[in-house]
Coordinates of C-alpha atoms in Angstrom, one line a residue:
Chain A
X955 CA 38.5 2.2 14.7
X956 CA 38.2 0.2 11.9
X957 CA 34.9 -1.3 12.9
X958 CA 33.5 2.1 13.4
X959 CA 34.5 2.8 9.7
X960 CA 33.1 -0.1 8.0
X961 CA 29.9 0.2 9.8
X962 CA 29.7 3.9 9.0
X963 CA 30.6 3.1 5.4
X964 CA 27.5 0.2 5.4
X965 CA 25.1 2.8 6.9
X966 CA 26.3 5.2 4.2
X967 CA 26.0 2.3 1.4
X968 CA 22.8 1.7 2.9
X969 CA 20.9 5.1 2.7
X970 CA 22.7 5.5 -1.2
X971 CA 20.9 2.4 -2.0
X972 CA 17.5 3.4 -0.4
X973 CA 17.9 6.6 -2.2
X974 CA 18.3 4.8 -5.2
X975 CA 15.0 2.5 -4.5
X976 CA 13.1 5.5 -3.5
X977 CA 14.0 7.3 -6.9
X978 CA 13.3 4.4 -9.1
X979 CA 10.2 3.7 -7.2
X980 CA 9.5 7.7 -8.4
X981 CA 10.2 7.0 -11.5
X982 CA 7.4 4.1 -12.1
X983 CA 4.9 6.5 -10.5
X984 CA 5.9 9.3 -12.6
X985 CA 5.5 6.7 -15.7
X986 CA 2.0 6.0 -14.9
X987 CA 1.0 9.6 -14.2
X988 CA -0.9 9.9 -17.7
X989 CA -3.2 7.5 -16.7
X990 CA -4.1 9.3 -13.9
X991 CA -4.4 12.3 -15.5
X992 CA -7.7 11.3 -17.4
X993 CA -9.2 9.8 -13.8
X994 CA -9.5 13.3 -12.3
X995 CA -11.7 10.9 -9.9
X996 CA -9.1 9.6 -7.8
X997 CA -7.0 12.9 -7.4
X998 CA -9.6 14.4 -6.2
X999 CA -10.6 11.9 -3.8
X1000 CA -7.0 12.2 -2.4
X1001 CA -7.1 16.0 -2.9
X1002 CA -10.0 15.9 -0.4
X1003 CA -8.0 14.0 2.2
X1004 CA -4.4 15.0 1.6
X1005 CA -5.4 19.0 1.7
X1006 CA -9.2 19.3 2.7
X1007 CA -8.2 17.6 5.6
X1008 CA -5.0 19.4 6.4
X1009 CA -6.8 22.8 6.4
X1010 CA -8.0 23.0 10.0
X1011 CA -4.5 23.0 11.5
X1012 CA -3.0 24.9 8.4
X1013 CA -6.4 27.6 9.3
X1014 CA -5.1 27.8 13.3
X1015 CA -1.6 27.1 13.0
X1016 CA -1.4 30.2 10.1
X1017 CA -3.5 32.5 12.4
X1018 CA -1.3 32.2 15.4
X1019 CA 2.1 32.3 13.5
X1020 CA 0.7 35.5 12.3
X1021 CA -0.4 36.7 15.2
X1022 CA 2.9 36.0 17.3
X1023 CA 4.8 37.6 14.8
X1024 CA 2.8 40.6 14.7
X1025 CA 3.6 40.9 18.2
X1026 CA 7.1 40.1 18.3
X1027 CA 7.6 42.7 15.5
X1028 CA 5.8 45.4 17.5
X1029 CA 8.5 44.6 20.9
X1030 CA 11.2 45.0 18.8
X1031 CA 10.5 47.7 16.5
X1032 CA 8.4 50.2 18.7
X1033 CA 12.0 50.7 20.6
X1034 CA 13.0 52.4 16.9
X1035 CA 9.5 53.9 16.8
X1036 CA 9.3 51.8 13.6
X1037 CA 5.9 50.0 14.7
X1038 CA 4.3 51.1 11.6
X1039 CA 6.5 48.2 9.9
X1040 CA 4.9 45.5 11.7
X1041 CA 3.1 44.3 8.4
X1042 CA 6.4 44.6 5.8
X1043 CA 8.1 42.0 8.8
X1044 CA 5.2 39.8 8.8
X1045 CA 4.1 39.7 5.1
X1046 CA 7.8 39.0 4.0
X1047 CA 8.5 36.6 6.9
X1048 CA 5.4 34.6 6.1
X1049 CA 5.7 34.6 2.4
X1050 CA 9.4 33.9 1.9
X1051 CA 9.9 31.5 4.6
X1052 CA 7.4 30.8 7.5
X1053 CA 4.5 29.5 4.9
X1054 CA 5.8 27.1 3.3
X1055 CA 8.3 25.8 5.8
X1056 CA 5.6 25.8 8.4
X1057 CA 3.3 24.6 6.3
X1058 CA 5.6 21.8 5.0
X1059 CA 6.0 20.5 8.5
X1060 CA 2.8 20.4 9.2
X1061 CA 1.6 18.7 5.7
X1062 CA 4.7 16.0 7.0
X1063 CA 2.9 15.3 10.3
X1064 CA -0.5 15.4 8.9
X1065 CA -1.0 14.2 5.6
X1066 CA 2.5 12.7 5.3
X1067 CA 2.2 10.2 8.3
X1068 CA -1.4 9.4 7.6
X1069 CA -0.3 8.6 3.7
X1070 CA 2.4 5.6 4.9
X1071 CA 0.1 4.7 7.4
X1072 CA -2.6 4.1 4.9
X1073 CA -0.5 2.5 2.3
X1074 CA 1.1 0.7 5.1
X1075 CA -1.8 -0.6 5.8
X1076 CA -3.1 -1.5 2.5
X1077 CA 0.5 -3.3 2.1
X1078 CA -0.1 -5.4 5.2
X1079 CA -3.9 -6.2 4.2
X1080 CA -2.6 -7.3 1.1
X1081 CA -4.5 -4.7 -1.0
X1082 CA -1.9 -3.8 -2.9
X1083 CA -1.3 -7.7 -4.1
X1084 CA -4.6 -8.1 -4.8
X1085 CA -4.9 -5.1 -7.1
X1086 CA -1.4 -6.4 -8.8
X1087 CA -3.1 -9.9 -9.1
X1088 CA -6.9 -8.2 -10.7
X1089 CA -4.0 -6.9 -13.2
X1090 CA -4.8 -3.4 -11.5
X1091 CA -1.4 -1.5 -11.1
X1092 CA -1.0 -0.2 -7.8
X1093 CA 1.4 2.8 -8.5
X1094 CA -1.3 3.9 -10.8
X1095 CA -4.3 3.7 -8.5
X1096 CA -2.9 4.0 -5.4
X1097 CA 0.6 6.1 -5.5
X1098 CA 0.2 8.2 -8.4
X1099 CA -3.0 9.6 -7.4
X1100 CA -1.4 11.0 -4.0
X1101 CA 2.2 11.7 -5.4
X1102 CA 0.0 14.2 -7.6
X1103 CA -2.5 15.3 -4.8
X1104 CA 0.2 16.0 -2.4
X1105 CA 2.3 18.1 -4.9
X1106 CA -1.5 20.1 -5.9
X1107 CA -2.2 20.3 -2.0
X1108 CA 0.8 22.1 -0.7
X1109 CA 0.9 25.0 -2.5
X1110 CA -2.7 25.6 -2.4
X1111 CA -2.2 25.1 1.7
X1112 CA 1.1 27.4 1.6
X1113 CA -0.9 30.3 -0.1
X1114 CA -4.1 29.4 2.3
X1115 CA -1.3 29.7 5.3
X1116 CA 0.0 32.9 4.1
X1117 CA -3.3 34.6 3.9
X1118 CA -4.6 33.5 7.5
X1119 CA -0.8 34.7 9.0
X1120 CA -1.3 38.1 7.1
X1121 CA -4.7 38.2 8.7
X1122 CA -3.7 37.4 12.0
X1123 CA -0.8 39.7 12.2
X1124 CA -3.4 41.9 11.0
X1125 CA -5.7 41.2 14.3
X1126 CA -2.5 42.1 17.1
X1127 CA -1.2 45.1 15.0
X1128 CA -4.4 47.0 14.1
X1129 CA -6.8 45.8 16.8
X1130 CA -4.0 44.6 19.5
X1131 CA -1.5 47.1 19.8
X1132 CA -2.9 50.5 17.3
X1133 CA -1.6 50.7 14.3
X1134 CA -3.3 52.3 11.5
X1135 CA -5.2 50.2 9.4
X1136 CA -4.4 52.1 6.2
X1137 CA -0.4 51.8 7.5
X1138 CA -0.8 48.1 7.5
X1139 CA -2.0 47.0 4.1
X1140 CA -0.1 49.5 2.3
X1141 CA 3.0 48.3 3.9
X1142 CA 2.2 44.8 3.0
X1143 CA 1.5 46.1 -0.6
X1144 CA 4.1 48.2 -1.2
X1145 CA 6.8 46.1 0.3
X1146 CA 6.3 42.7 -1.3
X1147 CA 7.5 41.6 -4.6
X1148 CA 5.3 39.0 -6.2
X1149 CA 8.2 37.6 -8.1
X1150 CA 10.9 37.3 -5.2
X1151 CA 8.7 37.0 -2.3
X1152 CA 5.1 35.4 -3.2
X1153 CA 6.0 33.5 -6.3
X1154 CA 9.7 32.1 -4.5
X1155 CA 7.9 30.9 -1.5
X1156 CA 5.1 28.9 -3.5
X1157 CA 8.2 27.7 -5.4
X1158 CA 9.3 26.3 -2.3
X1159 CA 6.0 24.8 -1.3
X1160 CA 5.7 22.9 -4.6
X1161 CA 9.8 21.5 -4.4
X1162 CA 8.1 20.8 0.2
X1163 CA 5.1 18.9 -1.5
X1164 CA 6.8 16.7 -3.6
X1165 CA 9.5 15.9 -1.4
X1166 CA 6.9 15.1 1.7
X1167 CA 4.6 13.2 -0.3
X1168 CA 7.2 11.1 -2.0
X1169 CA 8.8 10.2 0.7
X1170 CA 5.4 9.0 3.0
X1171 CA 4.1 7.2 -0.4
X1172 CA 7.7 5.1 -0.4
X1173 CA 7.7 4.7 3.0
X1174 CA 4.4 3.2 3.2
X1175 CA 4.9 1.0 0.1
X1176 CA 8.7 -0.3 1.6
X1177 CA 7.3 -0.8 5.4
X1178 CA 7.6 -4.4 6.4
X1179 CA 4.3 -5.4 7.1
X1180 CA 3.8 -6.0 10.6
X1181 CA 2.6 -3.0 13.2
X1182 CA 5.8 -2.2 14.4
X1183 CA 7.1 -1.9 11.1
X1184 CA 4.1 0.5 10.2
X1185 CA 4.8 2.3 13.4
X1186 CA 8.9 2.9 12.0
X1187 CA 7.5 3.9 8.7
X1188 CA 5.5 6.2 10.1
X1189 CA 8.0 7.9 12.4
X1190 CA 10.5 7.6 9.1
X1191 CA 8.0 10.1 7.4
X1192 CA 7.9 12.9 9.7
X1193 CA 11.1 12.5 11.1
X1194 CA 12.7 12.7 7.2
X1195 CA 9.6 14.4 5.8
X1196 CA 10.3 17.6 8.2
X1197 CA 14.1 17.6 8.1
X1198 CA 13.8 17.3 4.0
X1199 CA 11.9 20.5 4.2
X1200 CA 13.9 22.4 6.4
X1201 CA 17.2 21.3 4.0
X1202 CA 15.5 22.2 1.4
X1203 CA 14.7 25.2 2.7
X1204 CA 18.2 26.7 2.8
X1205 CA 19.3 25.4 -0.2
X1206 CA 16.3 26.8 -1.9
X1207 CA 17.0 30.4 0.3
X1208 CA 20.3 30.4 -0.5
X1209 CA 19.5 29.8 -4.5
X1210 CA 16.7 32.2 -4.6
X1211 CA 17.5 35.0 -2.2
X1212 CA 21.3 34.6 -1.5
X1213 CA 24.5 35.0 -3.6
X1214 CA 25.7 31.3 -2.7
Chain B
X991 CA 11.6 -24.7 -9.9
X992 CA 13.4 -23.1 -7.6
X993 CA 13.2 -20.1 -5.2
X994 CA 14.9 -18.7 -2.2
X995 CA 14.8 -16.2 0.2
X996 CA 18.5 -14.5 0.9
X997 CA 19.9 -17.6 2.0
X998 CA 16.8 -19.5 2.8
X999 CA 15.6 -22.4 -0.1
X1000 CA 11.9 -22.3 -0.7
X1001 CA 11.6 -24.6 -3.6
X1002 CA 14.3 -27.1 -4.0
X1003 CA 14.4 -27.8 -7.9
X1004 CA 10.1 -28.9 -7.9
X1005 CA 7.9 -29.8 -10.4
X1006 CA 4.2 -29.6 -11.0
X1007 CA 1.3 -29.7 -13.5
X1008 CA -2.4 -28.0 -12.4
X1009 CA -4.7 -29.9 -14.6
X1010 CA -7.3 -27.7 -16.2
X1011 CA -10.5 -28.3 -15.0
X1012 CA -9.7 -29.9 -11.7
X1013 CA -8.7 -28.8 -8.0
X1014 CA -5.4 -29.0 -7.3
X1015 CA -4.2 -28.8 -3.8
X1016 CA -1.1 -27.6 -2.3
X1017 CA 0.0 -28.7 1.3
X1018 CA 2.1 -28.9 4.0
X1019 CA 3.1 -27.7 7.4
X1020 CA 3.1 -23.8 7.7
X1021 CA 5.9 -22.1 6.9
X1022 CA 6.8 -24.3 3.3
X1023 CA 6.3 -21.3 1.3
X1024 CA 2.4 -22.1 -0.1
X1025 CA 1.3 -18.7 -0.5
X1026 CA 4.6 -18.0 -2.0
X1027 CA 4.3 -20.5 -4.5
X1028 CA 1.0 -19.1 -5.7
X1029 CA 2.9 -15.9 -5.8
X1030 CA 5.2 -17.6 -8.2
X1031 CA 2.5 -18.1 -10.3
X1032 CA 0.8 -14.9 -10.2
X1033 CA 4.3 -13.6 -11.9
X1034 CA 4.4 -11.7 -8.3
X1035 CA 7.5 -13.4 -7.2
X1036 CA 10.4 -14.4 -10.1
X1037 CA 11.8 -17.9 -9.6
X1038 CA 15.6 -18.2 -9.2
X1039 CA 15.6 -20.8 -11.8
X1040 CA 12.7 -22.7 -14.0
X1041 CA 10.0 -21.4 -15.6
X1042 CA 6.3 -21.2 -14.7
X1043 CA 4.0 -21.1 -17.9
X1044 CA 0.3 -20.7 -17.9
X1045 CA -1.4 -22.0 -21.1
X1046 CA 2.5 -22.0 -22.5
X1047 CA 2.5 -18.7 -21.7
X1048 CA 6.5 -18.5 -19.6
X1049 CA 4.6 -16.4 -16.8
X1050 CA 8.2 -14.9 -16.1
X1051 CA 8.9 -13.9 -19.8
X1052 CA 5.9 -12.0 -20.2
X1053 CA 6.1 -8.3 -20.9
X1054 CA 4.2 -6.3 -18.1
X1055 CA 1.6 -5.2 -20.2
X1056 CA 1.3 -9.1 -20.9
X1057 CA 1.4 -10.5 -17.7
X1058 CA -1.7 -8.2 -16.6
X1059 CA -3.5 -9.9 -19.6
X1060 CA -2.5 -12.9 -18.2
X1061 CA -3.6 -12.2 -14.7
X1062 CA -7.5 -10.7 -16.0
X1063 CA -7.5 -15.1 -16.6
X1064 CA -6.3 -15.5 -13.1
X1065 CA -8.6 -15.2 -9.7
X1066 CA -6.7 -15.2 -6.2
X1067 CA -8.5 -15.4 -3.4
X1068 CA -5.9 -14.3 -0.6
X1069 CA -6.2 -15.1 3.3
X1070 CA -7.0 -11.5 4.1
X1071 CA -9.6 -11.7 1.8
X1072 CA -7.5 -8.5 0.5
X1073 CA -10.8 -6.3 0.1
X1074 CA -9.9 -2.5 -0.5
X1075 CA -11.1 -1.1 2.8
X1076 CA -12.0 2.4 1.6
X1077 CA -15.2 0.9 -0.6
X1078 CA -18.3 -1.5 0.1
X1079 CA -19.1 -4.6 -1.0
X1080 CA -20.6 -4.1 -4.0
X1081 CA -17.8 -1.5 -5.2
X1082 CA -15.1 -3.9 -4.2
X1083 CA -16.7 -6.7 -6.7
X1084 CA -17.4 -3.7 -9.5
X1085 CA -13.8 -2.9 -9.1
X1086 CA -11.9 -5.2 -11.7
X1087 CA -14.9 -5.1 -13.9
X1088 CA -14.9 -0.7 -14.1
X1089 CA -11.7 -1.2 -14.8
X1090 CA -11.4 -3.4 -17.5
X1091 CA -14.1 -3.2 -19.5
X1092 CA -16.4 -0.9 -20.9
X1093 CA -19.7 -2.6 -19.9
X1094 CA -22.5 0.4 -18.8
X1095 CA -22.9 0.5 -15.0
X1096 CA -26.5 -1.3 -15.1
X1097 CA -24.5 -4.5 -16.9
X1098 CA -22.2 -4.2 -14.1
X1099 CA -25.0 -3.8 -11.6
X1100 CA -26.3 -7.0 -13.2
X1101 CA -23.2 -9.2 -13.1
X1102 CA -22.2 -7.6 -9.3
X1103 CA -25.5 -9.3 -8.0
X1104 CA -25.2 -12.2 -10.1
X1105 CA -21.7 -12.8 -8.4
X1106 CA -22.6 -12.3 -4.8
X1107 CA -25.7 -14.3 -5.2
X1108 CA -23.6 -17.1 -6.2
X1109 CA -21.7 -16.8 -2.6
X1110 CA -24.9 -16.3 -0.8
X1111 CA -23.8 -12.5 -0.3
X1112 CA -26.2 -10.4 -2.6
X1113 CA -28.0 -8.9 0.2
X1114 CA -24.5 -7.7 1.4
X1115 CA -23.8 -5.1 -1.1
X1116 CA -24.0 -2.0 0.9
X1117 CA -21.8 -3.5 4.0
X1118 CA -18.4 -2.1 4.1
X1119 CA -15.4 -4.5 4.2
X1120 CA -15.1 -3.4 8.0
X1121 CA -19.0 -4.8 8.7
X1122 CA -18.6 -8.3 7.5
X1123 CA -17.3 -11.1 9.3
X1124 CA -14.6 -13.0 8.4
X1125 CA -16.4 -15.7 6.4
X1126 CA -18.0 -12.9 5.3
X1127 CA -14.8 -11.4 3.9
X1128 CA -13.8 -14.5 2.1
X1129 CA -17.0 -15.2 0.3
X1130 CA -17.1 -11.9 -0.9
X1131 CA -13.2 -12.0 -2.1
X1132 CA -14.4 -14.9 -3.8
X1133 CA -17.1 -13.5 -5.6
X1134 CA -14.6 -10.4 -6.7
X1135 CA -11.7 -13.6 -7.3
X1136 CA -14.7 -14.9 -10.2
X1137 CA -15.7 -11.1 -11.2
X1138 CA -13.8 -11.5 -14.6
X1139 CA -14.8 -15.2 -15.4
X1140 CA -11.5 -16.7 -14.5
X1141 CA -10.3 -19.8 -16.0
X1142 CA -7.6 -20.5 -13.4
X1143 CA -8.6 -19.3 -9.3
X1144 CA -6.2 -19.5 -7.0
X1145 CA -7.1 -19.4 -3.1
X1146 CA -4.2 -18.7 0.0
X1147 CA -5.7 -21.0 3.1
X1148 CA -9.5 -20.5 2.7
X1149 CA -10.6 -22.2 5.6
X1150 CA -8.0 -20.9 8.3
X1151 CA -9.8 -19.0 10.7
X1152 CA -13.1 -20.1 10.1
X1153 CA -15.8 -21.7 11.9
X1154 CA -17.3 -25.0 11.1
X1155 CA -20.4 -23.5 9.5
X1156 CA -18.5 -21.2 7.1
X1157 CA -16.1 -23.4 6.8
X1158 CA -18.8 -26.1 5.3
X1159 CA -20.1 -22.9 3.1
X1160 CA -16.5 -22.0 1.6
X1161 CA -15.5 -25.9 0.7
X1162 CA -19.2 -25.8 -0.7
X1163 CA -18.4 -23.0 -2.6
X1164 CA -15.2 -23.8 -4.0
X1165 CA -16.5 -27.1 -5.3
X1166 CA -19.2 -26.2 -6.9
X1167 CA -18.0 -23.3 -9.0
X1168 CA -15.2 -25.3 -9.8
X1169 CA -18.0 -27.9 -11.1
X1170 CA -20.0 -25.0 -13.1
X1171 CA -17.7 -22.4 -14.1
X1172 CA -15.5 -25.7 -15.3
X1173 CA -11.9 -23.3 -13.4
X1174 CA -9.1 -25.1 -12.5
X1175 CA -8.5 -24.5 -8.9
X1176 CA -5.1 -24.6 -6.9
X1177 CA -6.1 -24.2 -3.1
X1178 CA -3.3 -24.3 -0.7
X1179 CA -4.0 -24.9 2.7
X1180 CA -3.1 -27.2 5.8
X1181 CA -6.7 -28.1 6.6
X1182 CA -6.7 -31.7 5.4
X1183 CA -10.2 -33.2 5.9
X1184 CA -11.2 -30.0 4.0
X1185 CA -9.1 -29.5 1.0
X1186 CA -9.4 -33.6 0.7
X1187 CA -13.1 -33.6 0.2
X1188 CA -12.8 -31.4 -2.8
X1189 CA -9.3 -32.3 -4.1
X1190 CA -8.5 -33.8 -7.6
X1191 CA -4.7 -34.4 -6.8
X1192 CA -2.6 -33.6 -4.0
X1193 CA 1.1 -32.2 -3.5
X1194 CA 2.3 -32.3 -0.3
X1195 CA 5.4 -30.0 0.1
X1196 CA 8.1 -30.0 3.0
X1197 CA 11.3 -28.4 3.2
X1198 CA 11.3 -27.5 -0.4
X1199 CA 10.5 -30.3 -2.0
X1200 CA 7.4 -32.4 -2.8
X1201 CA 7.5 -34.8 -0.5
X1202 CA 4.4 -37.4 -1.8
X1203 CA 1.5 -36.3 -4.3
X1204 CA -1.7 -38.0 -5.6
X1205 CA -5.3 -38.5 -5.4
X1206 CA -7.0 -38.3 -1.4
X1207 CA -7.3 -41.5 -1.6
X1208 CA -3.5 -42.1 -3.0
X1209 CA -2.5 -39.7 0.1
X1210 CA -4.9 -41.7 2.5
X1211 CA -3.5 -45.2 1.6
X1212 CA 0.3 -43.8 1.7
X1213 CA 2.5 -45.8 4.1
X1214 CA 5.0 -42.9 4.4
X1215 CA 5.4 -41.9 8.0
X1216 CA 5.3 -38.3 7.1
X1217 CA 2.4 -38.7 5.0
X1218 CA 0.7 -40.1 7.5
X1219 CA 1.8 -38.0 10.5
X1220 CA 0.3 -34.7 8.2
X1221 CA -2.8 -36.6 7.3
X1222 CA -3.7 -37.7 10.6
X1223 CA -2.3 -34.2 12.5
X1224 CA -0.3 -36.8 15.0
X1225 CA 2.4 -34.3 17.2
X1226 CA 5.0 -36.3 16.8
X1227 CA 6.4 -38.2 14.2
X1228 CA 9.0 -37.5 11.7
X1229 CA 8.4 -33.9 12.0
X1230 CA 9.1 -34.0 15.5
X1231 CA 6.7 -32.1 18.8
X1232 CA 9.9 -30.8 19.8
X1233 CA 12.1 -27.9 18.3
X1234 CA 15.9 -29.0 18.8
X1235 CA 16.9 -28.7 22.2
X1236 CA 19.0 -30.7 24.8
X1237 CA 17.1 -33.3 26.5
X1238 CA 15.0 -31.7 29.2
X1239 CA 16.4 -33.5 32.7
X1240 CA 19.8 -32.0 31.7
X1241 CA 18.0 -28.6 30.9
X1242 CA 15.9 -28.9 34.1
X1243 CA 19.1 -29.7 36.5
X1244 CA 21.9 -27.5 34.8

C-alpha cells in the first residue's frame, strides 16, 4: 500500500517537474520570438508545412463531418417536422465545438507528430548542436518559427474546417434530403452569433494551437535520441496533444458558454 | 576538470593545454567521454568543477550573448557531419555566414566556393545532404566548420566510418588547413595510425583521467602496457578482451 503511494507520488513529482521543463522551455522560445518576428522567412516556411500541409485532411475530414451531421440532424428532427433546422444544428455544432476540437485532433496527429518527429530527428542528427556550436540559437531558428506557425495555422485551419462542414451539411440537406435552399442559409444566418459562436470557437482554436504545437516542439527537443525514443516522443504528442484539446475543450465550454 | 553523469565520473579532476597553432589529439577507448569533452569546451556541457577558458576567456562564465561570440571563433566538426537536412550544400556552408554578417549574397557566393574548393567539394553545391556520401558529408561539414575563419576547430572522430581513400583525403585535409589557416586543432578519435600522422601532442584518456600524453613519438616509445596495448590495438592487455565474468569451464558446466 505504501509502495503504491510512493510510486504514485514519484509519477506525480515526475509529470510536475516535466511540466515545469516544458514551461521554461516555453518561456526561452517565447523570449526569442522578436527575432523571429523580422524573419517572416522562416514562418512562412513552417506555415507552409504545419498548415498548407494539414489542409487536405482538414478539406475531407470538414466535408464529411458536415455532411454526417446534416444527416443525423435530419433523422432526428424530421420526427418533430423541424427538418428546416438542419443548418442552425450544424452551423452551431461546427462552430462552437466540432471545428476546432476536430480540427485540433487532427493538427495533433498531423502536424503535431510530424513536428517532434522532425525536431527529433534534427536532435538525434545533431543539428541542433551544431547550430548551438555556429553560435546559431536553436529555439530561435528552429522552435520559435513553429511555436508561432502552429498558433497562426490552427485558426486559419479551424475557420477553413467550419466553412467546408457548413458546405457539406449544405450538400445532404439541400441536395440529399430537400430542404429549401433559401431555409438553409438564412437559418445559419440568423441563428449564429459571431461573438458567442464564431469568434468563441476560433478562441478555442488559437488556446488548441498553442497547446498542440508546444507540446510536439518540447517533445521533439526532450526525446532521447535513439529511434525508439523518437518513436515515444511521437506517440507522447498525439496521445497528450489530443487529450490537451479535448480538456481544454470543456474548460474553455464551460468558461465561455456555461455558468461554471 | 571535472564532470559527471548522474552518478557516472567522466573527468576525474584532468588537466590540459591546446597549444595554439598545433593539433592536439584526444584519445582513448570509446566510451571515455571525447565528444563530451569537446562539448565541455564548446560551453555545451558545464563542468562540475574547474574552469575551461578559451583565450582567458572562463568558457563557463560567459554571458550567453558572449559565449556565442566565442563560439563564431570556434569550428566543430561533429561525427554526423551535423548538416541541416532540409537545405543543400551550398546553403548549409552559407548558413553561419547569412547569419552573421552582412556580406551581399555574391561575397557569400564567393567565399561558399572558395570553401568547398578547399575540401575538393565545389562542384557539390547543388547535392542535398541526403545525396552525398558519407566522406562526402564530412568534407562538406568541414568546409561549413571553417566558414567563419575559425581560430580554434574542433572535430568528433573524423575518420570513423570511412574508407581508406577518404580517410587519406580527411587526415589530408585536416593537416593542411591546420598548416595554412595557422587553427589550432583538437581531433578526438580512436584511429591511431591516423590522428598520429598529423598530431602535435597526444592525451590519452581512460577512466577519467589522462592516462599518458606527449608527442607520437613520446606515445610510440612509451613502455606503459596500456599505452602500448591502445597504440598497437592488441585485445588483450590491461584493458582486458573479456567483460567480467566467471571463468568459462565453470560457466559452460554449471
Amino acid at each position: 500500500m505504501i509502495k503504491n503511494i510512493q510510486l504514485l507520488g514519484q509519477k506525480l513529482i515526475a509529470t510536475v517537474a516535466r511540466l515545469g521543463q516544458a514551461s521554461v522551455f516555453l518561456y526561452h522560445i517565447l523570449l526569442t520570438m522578436p527575432g523571429v518576428l523580422i524573419r517572416p522567412k522562416l514562418i512562412i516556411k513552417q506555415l507552409y508545412s504545419t498548415g498548407v500541409q494539414t489542409l487536405i485532411i482538414i478539406l475531407v475530414a470538414g466535408t464529411f463531418v458536415g455532411m454526417v451531421l446534416a444527416l443525423q440532424a435530419y433523422y432526428v428532427l424530421v420526427d418533430f417536422g423541424a427538418e428546416d433546422s438542419i443548418s442552425q444544428m450544424v452551423v452551431l455544432s461546427l462552430m462552437r465545438e466540432l471545428g476546432p476540437v476536430i480540427t485540433g485532433l487532427l493538427f495533433a496527429g498531423r502536424a503535431g507528430s510530424a513536428l517532434t518527429a522532425e525536431i527529433g530527428l534534427m536532435k538525434s542528427t545533431e543539428q541542433l548542436s551544431g547550430m548551438e556550436m555556429m553560435a546559431i540559437d536553436p529555439m530561435q531558428r528552429v522552435m520559435a518559427p513553429r511555436i508561432l506557425a502552429g498558433f497562426l495555422a490552427m485558426p486559419l485551419l479551424t475557420a477553413i474546417f467550419m466553412a467546408v462542414g457548413v458546405l457539406g451539411g449544405y450538400l445532404v440537406a439541400v441536395h440529399g434530403v430537400g430542404i429549401y435552399e433559401g431555409v438553409y442559409w438564412s437559418l445559419a444566418q440568423t441563428k449564429v452569433d459571431f461573438y458567442t459562436d464564431l469568434m468563441n470557437g476560433m478562441i478555442k482554436s488559437v488556446v488548441f494551437g498553442l497547446v498542440i504545437v508546444w507540446i510536439a516542439v518540447f517533445e521533439g527537443h526532450d526525446s532521447v535520441p535513439t529511434s525508439e525514443g523518437l518513436g515515444q516522443a511521437t506517440t507522447r504528442t498525439v496521445v497528450h496533444g489530443s487529450l490537451a484539446v479535448l480538456g481544454l475543450d470543456f474548460l474553455l465550454t464551460a468558461l465561455m458558454f456555461g455558468d461554471i | 576538470m571535472s564532470f559527471s553523469r548522474g552518478s557516472r565520473k567522466i573527468f576525474d579532476d584532468i588537466s590540459l593545454d591546446i597549444p595554439r597553432g598545433k593539433v592536439t589529439a584526444i584519445m582513448g577507448p570509446s566510451g571515455t567521454g571525447k565528444t563530451t569533452l569537446l562539448k565541455l569546451i564548446g560551453g555545451q556541457l558545464r563542468p562540475e568543477q574547474g574552469t575551461i577558458k578559451m583565450d582567458n576567456n572562463d568558457v563557463h562564465q560567459l554571458s550567453r550573448k558572449d559565449l556565442y561570440q566565442l563560439r563564431k571563433r570556434m569550428g566543430m566538426l561533429f561525427q554526423s557531419g551535423a548538416l541541416l537536412t532540409d537545405i543543400n550544400v551550398f546553403d548549409n556552408i552559407a548558413y553561419p555566414l547569412r547569419e552573421h554578417t552582412d556580406l551581399d549574397e555574391s561575397m557569400i557566393r564567393s567565399l561558399v566556393l572558395m570553401k568547398l574548393n578547399a575540401v575538393g567539394l565545389r562542384g557539390a553545391r547543388d547535392l542535398m545532404p541526403s545525396e552525398l556520401s558519407g566522406g562526402m558529408s564530412r568534407r562538406v561539414a568541414l568546409a561549413r566548420a571553417i566558414a567563419l575563419d575559425p581560430v580554434m576547430v574542433m572535430y568528433d572522430e573524423p575518420f570513423t566510418g570511412q574508407d581508406p581513400i577518404s580517410m587519406g583525403v580527411l587526415v589530408n585535409l585536416i593537416h593542411r588547413m591546420n598548416q595554412h589557416l595557422h587553427l589550432s586543432s583538437i581531433v578526438v578519435s580512436h584511429d591511431v595510425p591516423e590522428t598520429m600522422s598529423i598530431s602535435d601532442y597526444i592525451y590519452l584518456i581512460s577512466g577519467g583521467k589522462i592516462v599518458a600524453q606527449g608527442t607520437p613519438d613520446d606515445l610510440k616509445n612509451s613502455n606503459d602496457p596500456w599505452v602500448q596495448q591502445f597504440i598497437a590495438g592488441e585485445a588483450d592487455g590491461p584493458v582486458p578482451f573479456h567483460f567480467p565474468a566467471e571463468p568459462v569451464m565453470q560457466d559452460l558446466l554449471s
